[in-house]
JSON list of N, CA and C in Angstrom, two decimals:
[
{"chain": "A", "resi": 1, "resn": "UNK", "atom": "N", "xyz": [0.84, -1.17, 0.00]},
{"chain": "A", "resi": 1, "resn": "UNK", "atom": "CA", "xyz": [0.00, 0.00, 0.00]},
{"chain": "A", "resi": 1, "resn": "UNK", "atom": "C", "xyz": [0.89, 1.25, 0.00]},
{"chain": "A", "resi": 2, "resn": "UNK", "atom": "N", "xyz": [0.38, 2.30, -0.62]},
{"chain": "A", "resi": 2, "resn": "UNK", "atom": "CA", "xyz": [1.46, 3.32, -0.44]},
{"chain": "A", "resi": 2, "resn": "UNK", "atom": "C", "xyz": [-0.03, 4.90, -0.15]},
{"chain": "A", "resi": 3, "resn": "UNK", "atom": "N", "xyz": [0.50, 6.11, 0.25]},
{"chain": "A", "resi": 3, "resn": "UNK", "atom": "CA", "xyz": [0.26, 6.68, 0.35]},
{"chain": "A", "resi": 3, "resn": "UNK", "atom": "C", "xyz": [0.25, 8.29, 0.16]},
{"chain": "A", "resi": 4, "resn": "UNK", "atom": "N", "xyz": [-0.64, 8.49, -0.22]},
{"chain": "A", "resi": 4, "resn": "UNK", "atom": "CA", "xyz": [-0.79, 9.62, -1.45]},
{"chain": "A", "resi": 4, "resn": "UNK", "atom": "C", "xyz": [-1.45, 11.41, -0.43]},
{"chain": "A", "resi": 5, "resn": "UNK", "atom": "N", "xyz": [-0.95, 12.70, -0.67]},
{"chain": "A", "resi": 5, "resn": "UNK", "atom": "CA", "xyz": [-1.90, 13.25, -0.03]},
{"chain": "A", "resi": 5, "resn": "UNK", "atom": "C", "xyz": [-1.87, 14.12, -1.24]},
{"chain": "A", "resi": 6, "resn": "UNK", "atom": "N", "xyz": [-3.00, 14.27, -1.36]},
{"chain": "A", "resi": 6, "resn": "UNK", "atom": "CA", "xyz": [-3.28, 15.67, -2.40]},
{"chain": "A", "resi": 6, "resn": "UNK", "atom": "C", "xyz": [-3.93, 17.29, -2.19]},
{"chain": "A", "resi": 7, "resn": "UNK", "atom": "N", "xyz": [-2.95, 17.69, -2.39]},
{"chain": "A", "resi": 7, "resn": "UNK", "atom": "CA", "xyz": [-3.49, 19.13, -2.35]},
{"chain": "A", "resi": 7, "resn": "UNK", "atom": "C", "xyz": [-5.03, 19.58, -3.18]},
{"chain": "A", "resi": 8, "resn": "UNK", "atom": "N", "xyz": [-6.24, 20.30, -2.62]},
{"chain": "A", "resi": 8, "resn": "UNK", "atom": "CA", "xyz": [-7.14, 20.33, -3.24]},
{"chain": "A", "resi": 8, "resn": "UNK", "atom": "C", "xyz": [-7.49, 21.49, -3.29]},
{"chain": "A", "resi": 9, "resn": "UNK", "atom": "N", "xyz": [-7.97, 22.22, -4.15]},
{"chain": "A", "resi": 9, "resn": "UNK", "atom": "CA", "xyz": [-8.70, 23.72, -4.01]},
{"chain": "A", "resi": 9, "resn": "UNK", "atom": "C", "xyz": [-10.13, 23.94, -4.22]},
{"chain": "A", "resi": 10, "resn": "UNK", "atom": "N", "xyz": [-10.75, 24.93, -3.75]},
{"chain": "A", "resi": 10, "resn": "UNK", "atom": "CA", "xyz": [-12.15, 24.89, -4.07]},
{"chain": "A", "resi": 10, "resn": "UNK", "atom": "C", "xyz": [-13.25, 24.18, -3.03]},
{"chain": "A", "resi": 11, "resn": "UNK", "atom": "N", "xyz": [-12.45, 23.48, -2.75]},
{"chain": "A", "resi": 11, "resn": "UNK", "atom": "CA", "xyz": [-13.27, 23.29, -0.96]},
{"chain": "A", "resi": 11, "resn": "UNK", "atom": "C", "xyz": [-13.64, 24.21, 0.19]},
{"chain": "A", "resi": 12, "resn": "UNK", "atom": "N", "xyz": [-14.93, 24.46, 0.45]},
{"chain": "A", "resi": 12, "resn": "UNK", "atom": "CA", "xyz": [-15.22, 24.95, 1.32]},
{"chain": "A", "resi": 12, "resn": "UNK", "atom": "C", "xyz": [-16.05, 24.58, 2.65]},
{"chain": "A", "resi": 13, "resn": "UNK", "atom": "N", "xyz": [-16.57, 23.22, 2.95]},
{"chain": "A", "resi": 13, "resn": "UNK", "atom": "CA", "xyz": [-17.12, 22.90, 3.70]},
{"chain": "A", "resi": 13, "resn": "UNK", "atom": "C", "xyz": [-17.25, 21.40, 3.90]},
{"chain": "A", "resi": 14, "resn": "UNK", "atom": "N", "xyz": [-18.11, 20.99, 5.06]},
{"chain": "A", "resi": 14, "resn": "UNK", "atom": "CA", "xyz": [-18.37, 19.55, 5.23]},
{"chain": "A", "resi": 14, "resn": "UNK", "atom": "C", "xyz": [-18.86, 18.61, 3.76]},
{"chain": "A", "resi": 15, "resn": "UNK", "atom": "N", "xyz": [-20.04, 19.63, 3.12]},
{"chain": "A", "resi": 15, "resn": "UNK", "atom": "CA", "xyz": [-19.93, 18.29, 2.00]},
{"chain": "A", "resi": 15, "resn": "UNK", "atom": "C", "xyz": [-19.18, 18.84, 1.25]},
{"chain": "A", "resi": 16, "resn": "UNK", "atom": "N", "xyz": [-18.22, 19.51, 1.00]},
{"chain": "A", "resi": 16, "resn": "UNK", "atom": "CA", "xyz": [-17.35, 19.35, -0.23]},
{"chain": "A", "resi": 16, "resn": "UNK", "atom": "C", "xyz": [-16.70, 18.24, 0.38]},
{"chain": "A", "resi": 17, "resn": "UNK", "atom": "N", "xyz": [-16.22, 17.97, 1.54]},
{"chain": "A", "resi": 17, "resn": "UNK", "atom": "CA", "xyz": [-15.49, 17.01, 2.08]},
{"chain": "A", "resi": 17, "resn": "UNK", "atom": "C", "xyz": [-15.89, 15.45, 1.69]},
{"chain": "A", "resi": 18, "resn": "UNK", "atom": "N", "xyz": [-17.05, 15.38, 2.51]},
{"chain": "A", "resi": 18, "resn": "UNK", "atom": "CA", "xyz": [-18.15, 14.26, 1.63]},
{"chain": "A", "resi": 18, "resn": "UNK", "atom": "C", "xyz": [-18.00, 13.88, 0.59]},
{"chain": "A", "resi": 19, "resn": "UNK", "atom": "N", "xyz": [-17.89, 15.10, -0.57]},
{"chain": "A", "resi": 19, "resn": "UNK", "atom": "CA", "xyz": [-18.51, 14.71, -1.96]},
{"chain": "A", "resi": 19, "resn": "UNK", "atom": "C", "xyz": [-16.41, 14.07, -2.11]},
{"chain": "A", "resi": 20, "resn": "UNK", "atom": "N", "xyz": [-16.07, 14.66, -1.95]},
{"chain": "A", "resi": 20, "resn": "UNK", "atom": "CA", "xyz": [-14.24, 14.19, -2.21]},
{"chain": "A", "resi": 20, "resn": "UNK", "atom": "C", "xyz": [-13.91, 12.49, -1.46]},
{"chain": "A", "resi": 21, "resn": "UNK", "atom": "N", "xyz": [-14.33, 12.40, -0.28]},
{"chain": "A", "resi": 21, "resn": "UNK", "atom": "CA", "xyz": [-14.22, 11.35, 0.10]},
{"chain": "A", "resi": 21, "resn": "UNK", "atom": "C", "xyz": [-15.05, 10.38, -0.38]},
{"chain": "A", "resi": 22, "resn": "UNK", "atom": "N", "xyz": [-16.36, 10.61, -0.89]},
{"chain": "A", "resi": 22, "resn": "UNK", "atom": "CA", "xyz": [-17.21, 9.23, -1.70]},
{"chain": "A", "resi": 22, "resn": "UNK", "atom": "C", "xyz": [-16.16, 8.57, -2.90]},
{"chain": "A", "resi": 23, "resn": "UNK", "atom": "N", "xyz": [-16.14, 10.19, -3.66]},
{"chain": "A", "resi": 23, "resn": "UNK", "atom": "CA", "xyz": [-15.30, 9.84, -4.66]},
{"chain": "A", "resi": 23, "resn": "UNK", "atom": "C", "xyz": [-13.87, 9.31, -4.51]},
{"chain": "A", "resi": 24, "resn": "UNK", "atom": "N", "xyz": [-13.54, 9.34, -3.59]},
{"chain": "A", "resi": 24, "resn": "UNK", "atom": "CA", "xyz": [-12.08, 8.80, -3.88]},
{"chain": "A", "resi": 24, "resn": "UNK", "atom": "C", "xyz": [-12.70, 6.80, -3.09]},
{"chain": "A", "resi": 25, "resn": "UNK", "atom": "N", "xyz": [-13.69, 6.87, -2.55]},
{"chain": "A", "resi": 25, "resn": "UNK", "atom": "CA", "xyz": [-13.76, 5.70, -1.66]},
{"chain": "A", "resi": 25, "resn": "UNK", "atom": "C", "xyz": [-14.19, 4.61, -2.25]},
{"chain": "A", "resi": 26, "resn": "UNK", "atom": "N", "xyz": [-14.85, 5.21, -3.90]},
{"chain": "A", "resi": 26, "resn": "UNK", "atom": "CA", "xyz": [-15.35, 3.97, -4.47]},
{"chain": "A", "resi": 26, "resn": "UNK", "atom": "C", "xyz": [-14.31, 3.56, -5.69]},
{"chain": "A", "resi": 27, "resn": "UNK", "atom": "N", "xyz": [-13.24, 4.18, -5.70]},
{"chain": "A", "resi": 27, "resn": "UNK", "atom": "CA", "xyz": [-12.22, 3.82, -6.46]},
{"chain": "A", "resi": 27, "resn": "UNK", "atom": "C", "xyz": [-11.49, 2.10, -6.53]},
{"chain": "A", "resi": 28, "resn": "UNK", "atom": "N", "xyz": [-11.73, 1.17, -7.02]},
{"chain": "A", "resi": 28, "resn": "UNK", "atom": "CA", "xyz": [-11.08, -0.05, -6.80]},
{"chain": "A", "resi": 28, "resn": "UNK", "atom": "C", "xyz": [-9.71, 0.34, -6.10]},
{"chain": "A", "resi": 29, "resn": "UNK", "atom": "N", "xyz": [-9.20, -0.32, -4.98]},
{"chain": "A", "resi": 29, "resn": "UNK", "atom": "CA", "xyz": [-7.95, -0.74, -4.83]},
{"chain": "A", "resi": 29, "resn": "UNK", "atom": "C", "xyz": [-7.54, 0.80, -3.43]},
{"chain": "A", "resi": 30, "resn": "UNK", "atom": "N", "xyz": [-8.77, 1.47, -3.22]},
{"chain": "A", "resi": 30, "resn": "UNK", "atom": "CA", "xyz": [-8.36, 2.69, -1.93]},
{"chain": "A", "resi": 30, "resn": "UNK", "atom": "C", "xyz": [-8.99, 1.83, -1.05]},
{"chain": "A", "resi": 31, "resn": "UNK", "atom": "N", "xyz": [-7.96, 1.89, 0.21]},
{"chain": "A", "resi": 31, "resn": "UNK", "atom": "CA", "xyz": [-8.16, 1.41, 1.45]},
{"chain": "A", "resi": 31, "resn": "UNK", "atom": "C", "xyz": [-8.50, 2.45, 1.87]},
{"chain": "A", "resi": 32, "resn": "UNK", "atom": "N", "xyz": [-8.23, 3.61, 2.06]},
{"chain": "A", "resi": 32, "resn": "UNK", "atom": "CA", "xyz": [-8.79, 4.81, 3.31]},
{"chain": "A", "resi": 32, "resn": "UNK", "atom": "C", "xyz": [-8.54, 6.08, 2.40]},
{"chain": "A", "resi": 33, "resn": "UNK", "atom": "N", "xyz": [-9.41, 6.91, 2.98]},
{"chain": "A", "resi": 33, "resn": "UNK", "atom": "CA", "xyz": [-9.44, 8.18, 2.40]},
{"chain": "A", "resi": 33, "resn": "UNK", "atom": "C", "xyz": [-9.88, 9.20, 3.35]},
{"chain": "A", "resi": 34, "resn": "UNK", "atom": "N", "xyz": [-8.67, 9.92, 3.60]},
{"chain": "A", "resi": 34, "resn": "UNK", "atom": "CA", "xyz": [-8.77, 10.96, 4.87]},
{"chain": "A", "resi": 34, "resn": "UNK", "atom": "C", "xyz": [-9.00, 12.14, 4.16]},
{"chain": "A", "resi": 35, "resn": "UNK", "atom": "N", "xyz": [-10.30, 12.81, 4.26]},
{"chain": "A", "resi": 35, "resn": "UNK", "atom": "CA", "xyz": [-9.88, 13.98, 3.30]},
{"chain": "A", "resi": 35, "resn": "UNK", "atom": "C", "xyz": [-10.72, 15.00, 4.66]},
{"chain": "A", "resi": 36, "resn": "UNK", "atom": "N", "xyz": [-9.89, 16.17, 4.24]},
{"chain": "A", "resi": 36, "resn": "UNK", "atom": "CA", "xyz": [-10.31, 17.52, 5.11]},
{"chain": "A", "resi": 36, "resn": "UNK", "atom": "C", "xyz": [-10.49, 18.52, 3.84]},
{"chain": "A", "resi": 37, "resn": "UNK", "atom": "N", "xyz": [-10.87, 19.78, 4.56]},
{"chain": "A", "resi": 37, "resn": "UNK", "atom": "CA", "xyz": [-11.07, 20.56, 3.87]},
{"chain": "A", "resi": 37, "resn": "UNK", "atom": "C", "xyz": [-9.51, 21.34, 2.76]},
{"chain": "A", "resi": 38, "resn": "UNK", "atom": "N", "xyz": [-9.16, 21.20, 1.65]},
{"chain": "A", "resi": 38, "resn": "UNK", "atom": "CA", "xyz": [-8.06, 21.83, 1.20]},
{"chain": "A", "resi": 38, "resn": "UNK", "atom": "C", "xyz": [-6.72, 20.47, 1.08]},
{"chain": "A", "resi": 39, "resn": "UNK", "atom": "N", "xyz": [-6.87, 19.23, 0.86]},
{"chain": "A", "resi": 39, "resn": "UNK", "atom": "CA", "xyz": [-6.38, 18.34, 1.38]},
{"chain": "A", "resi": 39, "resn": "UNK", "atom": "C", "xyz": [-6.93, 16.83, 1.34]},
{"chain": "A", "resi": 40, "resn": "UNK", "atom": "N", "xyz": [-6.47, 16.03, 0.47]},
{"chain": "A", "resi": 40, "resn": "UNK", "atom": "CA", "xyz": [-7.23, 14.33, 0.69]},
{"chain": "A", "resi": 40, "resn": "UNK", "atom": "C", "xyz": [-5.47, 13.49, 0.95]},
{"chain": "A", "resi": 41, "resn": "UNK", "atom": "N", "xyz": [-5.81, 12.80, 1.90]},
{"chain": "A", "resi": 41, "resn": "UNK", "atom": "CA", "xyz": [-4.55, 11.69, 2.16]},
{"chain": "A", "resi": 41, "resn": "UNK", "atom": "C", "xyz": [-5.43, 9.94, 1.59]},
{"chain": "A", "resi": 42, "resn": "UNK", "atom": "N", "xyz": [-4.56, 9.74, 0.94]},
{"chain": "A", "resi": 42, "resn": "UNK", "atom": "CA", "xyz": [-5.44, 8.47, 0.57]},
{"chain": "A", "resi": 42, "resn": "UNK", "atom": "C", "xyz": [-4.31, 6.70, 0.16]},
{"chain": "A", "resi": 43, "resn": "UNK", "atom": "N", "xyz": [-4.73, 6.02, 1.14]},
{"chain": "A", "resi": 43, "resn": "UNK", "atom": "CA", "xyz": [-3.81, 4.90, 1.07]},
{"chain": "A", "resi": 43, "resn": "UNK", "atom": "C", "xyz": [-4.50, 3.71, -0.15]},
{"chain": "A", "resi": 44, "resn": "UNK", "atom": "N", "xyz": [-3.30, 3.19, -0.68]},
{"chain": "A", "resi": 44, "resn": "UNK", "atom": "CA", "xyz": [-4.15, 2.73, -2.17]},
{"chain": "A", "resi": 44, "resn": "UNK", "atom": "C", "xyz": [-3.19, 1.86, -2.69]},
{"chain": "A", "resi": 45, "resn": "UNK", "atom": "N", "xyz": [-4.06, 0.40, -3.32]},
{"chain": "A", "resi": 45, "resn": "UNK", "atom": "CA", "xyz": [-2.87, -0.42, -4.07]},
{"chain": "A", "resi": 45, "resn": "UNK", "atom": "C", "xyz": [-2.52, 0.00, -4.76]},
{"chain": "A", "resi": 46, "resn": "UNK", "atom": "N", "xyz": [-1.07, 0.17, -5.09]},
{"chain": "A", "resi": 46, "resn": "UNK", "atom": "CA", "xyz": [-0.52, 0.56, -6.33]},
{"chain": "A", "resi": 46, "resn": "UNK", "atom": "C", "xyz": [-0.79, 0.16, -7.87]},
{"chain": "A", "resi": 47, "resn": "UNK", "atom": "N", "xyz": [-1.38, -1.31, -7.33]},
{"chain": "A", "resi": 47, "resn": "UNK", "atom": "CA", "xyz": [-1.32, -2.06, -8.39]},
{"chain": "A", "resi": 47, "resn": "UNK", "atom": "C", "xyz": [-3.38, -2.06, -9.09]},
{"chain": "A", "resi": 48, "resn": "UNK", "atom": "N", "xyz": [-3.58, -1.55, -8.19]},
{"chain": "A", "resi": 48, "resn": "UNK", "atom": "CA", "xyz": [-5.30, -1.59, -8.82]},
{"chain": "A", "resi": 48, "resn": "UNK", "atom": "C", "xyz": [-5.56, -0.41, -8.82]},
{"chain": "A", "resi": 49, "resn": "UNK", "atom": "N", "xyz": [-4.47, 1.17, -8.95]},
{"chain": "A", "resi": 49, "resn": "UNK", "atom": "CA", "xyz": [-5.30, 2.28, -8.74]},
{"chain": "A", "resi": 49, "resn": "UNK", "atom": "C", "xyz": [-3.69, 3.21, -8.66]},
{"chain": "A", "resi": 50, "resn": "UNK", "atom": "N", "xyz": [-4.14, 4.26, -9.96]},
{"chain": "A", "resi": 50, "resn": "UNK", "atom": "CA", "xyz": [-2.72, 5.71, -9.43]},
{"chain": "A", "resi": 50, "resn": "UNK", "atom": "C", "xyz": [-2.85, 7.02, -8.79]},
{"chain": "A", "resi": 51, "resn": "UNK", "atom": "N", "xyz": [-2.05, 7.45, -8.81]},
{"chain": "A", "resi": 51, "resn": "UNK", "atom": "CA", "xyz": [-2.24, 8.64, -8.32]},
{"chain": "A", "resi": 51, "resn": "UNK", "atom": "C", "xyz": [-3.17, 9.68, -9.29]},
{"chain": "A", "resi": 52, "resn": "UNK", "atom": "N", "xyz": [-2.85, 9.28, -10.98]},
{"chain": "A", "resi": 52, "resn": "UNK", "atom": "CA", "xyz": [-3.38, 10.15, -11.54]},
{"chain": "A", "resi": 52, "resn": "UNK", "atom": "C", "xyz": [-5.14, 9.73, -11.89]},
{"chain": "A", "resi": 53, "resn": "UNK", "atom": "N", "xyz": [-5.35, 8.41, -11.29]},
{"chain": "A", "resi": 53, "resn": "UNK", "atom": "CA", "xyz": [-6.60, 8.31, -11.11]},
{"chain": "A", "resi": 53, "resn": "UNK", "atom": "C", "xyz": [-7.35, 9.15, -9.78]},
{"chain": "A", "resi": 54, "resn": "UNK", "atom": "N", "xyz": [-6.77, 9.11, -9.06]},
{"chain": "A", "resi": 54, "resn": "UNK", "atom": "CA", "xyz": [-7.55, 9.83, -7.86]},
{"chain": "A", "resi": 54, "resn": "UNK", "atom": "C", "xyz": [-7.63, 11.02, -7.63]},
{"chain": "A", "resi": 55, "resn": "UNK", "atom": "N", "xyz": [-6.63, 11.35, -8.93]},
{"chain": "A", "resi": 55, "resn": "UNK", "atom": "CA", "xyz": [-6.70, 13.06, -9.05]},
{"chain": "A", "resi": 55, "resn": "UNK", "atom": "C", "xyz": [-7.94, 13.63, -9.73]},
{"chain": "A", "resi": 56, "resn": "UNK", "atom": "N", "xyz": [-8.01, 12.17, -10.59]},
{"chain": "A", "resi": 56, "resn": "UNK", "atom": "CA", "xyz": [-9.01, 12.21, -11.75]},
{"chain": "A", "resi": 56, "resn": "UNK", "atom": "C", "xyz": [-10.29, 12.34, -10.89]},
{"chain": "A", "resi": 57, "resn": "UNK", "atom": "N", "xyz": [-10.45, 11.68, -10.11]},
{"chain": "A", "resi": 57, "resn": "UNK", "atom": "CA", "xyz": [-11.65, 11.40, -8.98]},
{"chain": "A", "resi": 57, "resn": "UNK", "atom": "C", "xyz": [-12.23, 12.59, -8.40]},
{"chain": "A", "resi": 58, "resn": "UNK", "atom": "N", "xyz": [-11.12, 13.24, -7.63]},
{"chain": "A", "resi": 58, "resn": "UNK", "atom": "CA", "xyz": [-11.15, 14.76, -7.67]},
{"chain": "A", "resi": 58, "resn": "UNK", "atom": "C", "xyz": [-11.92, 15.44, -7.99]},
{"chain": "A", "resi": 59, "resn": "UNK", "atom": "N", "xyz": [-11.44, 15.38, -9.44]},
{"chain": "A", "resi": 59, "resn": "UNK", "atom": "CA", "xyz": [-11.63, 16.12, -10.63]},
{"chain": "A", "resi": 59, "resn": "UNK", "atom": "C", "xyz": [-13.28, 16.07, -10.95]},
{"chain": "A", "resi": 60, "resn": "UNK", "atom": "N", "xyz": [-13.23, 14.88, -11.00]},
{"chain": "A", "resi": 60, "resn": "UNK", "atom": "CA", "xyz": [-14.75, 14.41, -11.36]},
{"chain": "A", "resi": 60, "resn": "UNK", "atom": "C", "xyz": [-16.00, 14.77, -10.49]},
{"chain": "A", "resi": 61, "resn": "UNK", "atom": "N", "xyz": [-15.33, 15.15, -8.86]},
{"chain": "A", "resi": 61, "resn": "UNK", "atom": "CA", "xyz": [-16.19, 15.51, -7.74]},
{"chain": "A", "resi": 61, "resn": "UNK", "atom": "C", "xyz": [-16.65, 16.74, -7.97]},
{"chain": "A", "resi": 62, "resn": "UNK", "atom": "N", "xyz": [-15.55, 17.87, -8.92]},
{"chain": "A", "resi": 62, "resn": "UNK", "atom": "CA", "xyz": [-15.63, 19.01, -8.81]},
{"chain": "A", "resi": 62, "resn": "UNK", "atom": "C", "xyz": [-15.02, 20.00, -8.25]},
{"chain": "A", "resi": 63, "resn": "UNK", "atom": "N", "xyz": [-13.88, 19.42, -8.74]},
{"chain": "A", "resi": 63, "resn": "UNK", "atom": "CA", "xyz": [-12.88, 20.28, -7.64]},
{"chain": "A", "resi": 63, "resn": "UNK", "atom": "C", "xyz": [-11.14, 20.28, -8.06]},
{"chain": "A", "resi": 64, "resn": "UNK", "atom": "N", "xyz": [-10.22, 20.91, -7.95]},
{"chain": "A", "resi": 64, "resn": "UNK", "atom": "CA", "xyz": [-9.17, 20.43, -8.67]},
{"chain": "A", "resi": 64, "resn": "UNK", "atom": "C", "xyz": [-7.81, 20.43, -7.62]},
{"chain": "A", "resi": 65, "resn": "UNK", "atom": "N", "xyz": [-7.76, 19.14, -8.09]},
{"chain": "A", "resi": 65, "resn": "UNK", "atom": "CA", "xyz": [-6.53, 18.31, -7.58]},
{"chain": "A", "resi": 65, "resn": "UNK", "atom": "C", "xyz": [-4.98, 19.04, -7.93]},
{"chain": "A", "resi": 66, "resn": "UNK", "atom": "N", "xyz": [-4.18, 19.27, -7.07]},
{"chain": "A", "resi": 66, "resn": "UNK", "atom": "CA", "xyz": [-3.06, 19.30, -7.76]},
{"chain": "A", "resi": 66, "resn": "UNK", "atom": "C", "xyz": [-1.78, 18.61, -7.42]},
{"chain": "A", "resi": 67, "resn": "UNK", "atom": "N", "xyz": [-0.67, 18.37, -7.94]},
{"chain": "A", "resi": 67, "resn": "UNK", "atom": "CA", "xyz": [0.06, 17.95, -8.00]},
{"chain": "A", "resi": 67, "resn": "UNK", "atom": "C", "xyz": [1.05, 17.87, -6.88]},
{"chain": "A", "resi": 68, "resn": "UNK", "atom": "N", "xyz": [1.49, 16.81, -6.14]},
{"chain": "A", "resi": 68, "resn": "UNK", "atom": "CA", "xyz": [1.86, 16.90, -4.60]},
{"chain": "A", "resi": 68, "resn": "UNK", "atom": "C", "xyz": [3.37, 17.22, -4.42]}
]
């Protein structure tokens, strides 16, 4: 397992938090997903899931990921 934290912008509250943590939680291969406001830490097989997927995830929540 390795572990990832990503810088996030555009967050401002409990469900932006929510909406970031669903999304990163239904990703195949994430064991945990700590996300706060401005910020997701996320532990993940390497081998079923990358970094530039969960950025993608992010992304897809509405919000933009950047580069750690």
């Amino acid at each position: 397992m390795l572990r990832l934290t990503i810088p996030i912008t555009g967050m401002t509250c409990g469900g932006c938090v929510s909406s970031v943590r669903n999304a990163l939680s239904i990703i195949p291969g994430v064991q945990e997903a700590h996300v706060t406001v401005g910020a997701a830490t996320v532990t993940y097989d390497p081998a079923l899931t990358s970094p530039e997927a969960l950025r993608g995830a992010v992304a897809h929540a509405g919000y933009t990921a950047t580069a750690a």
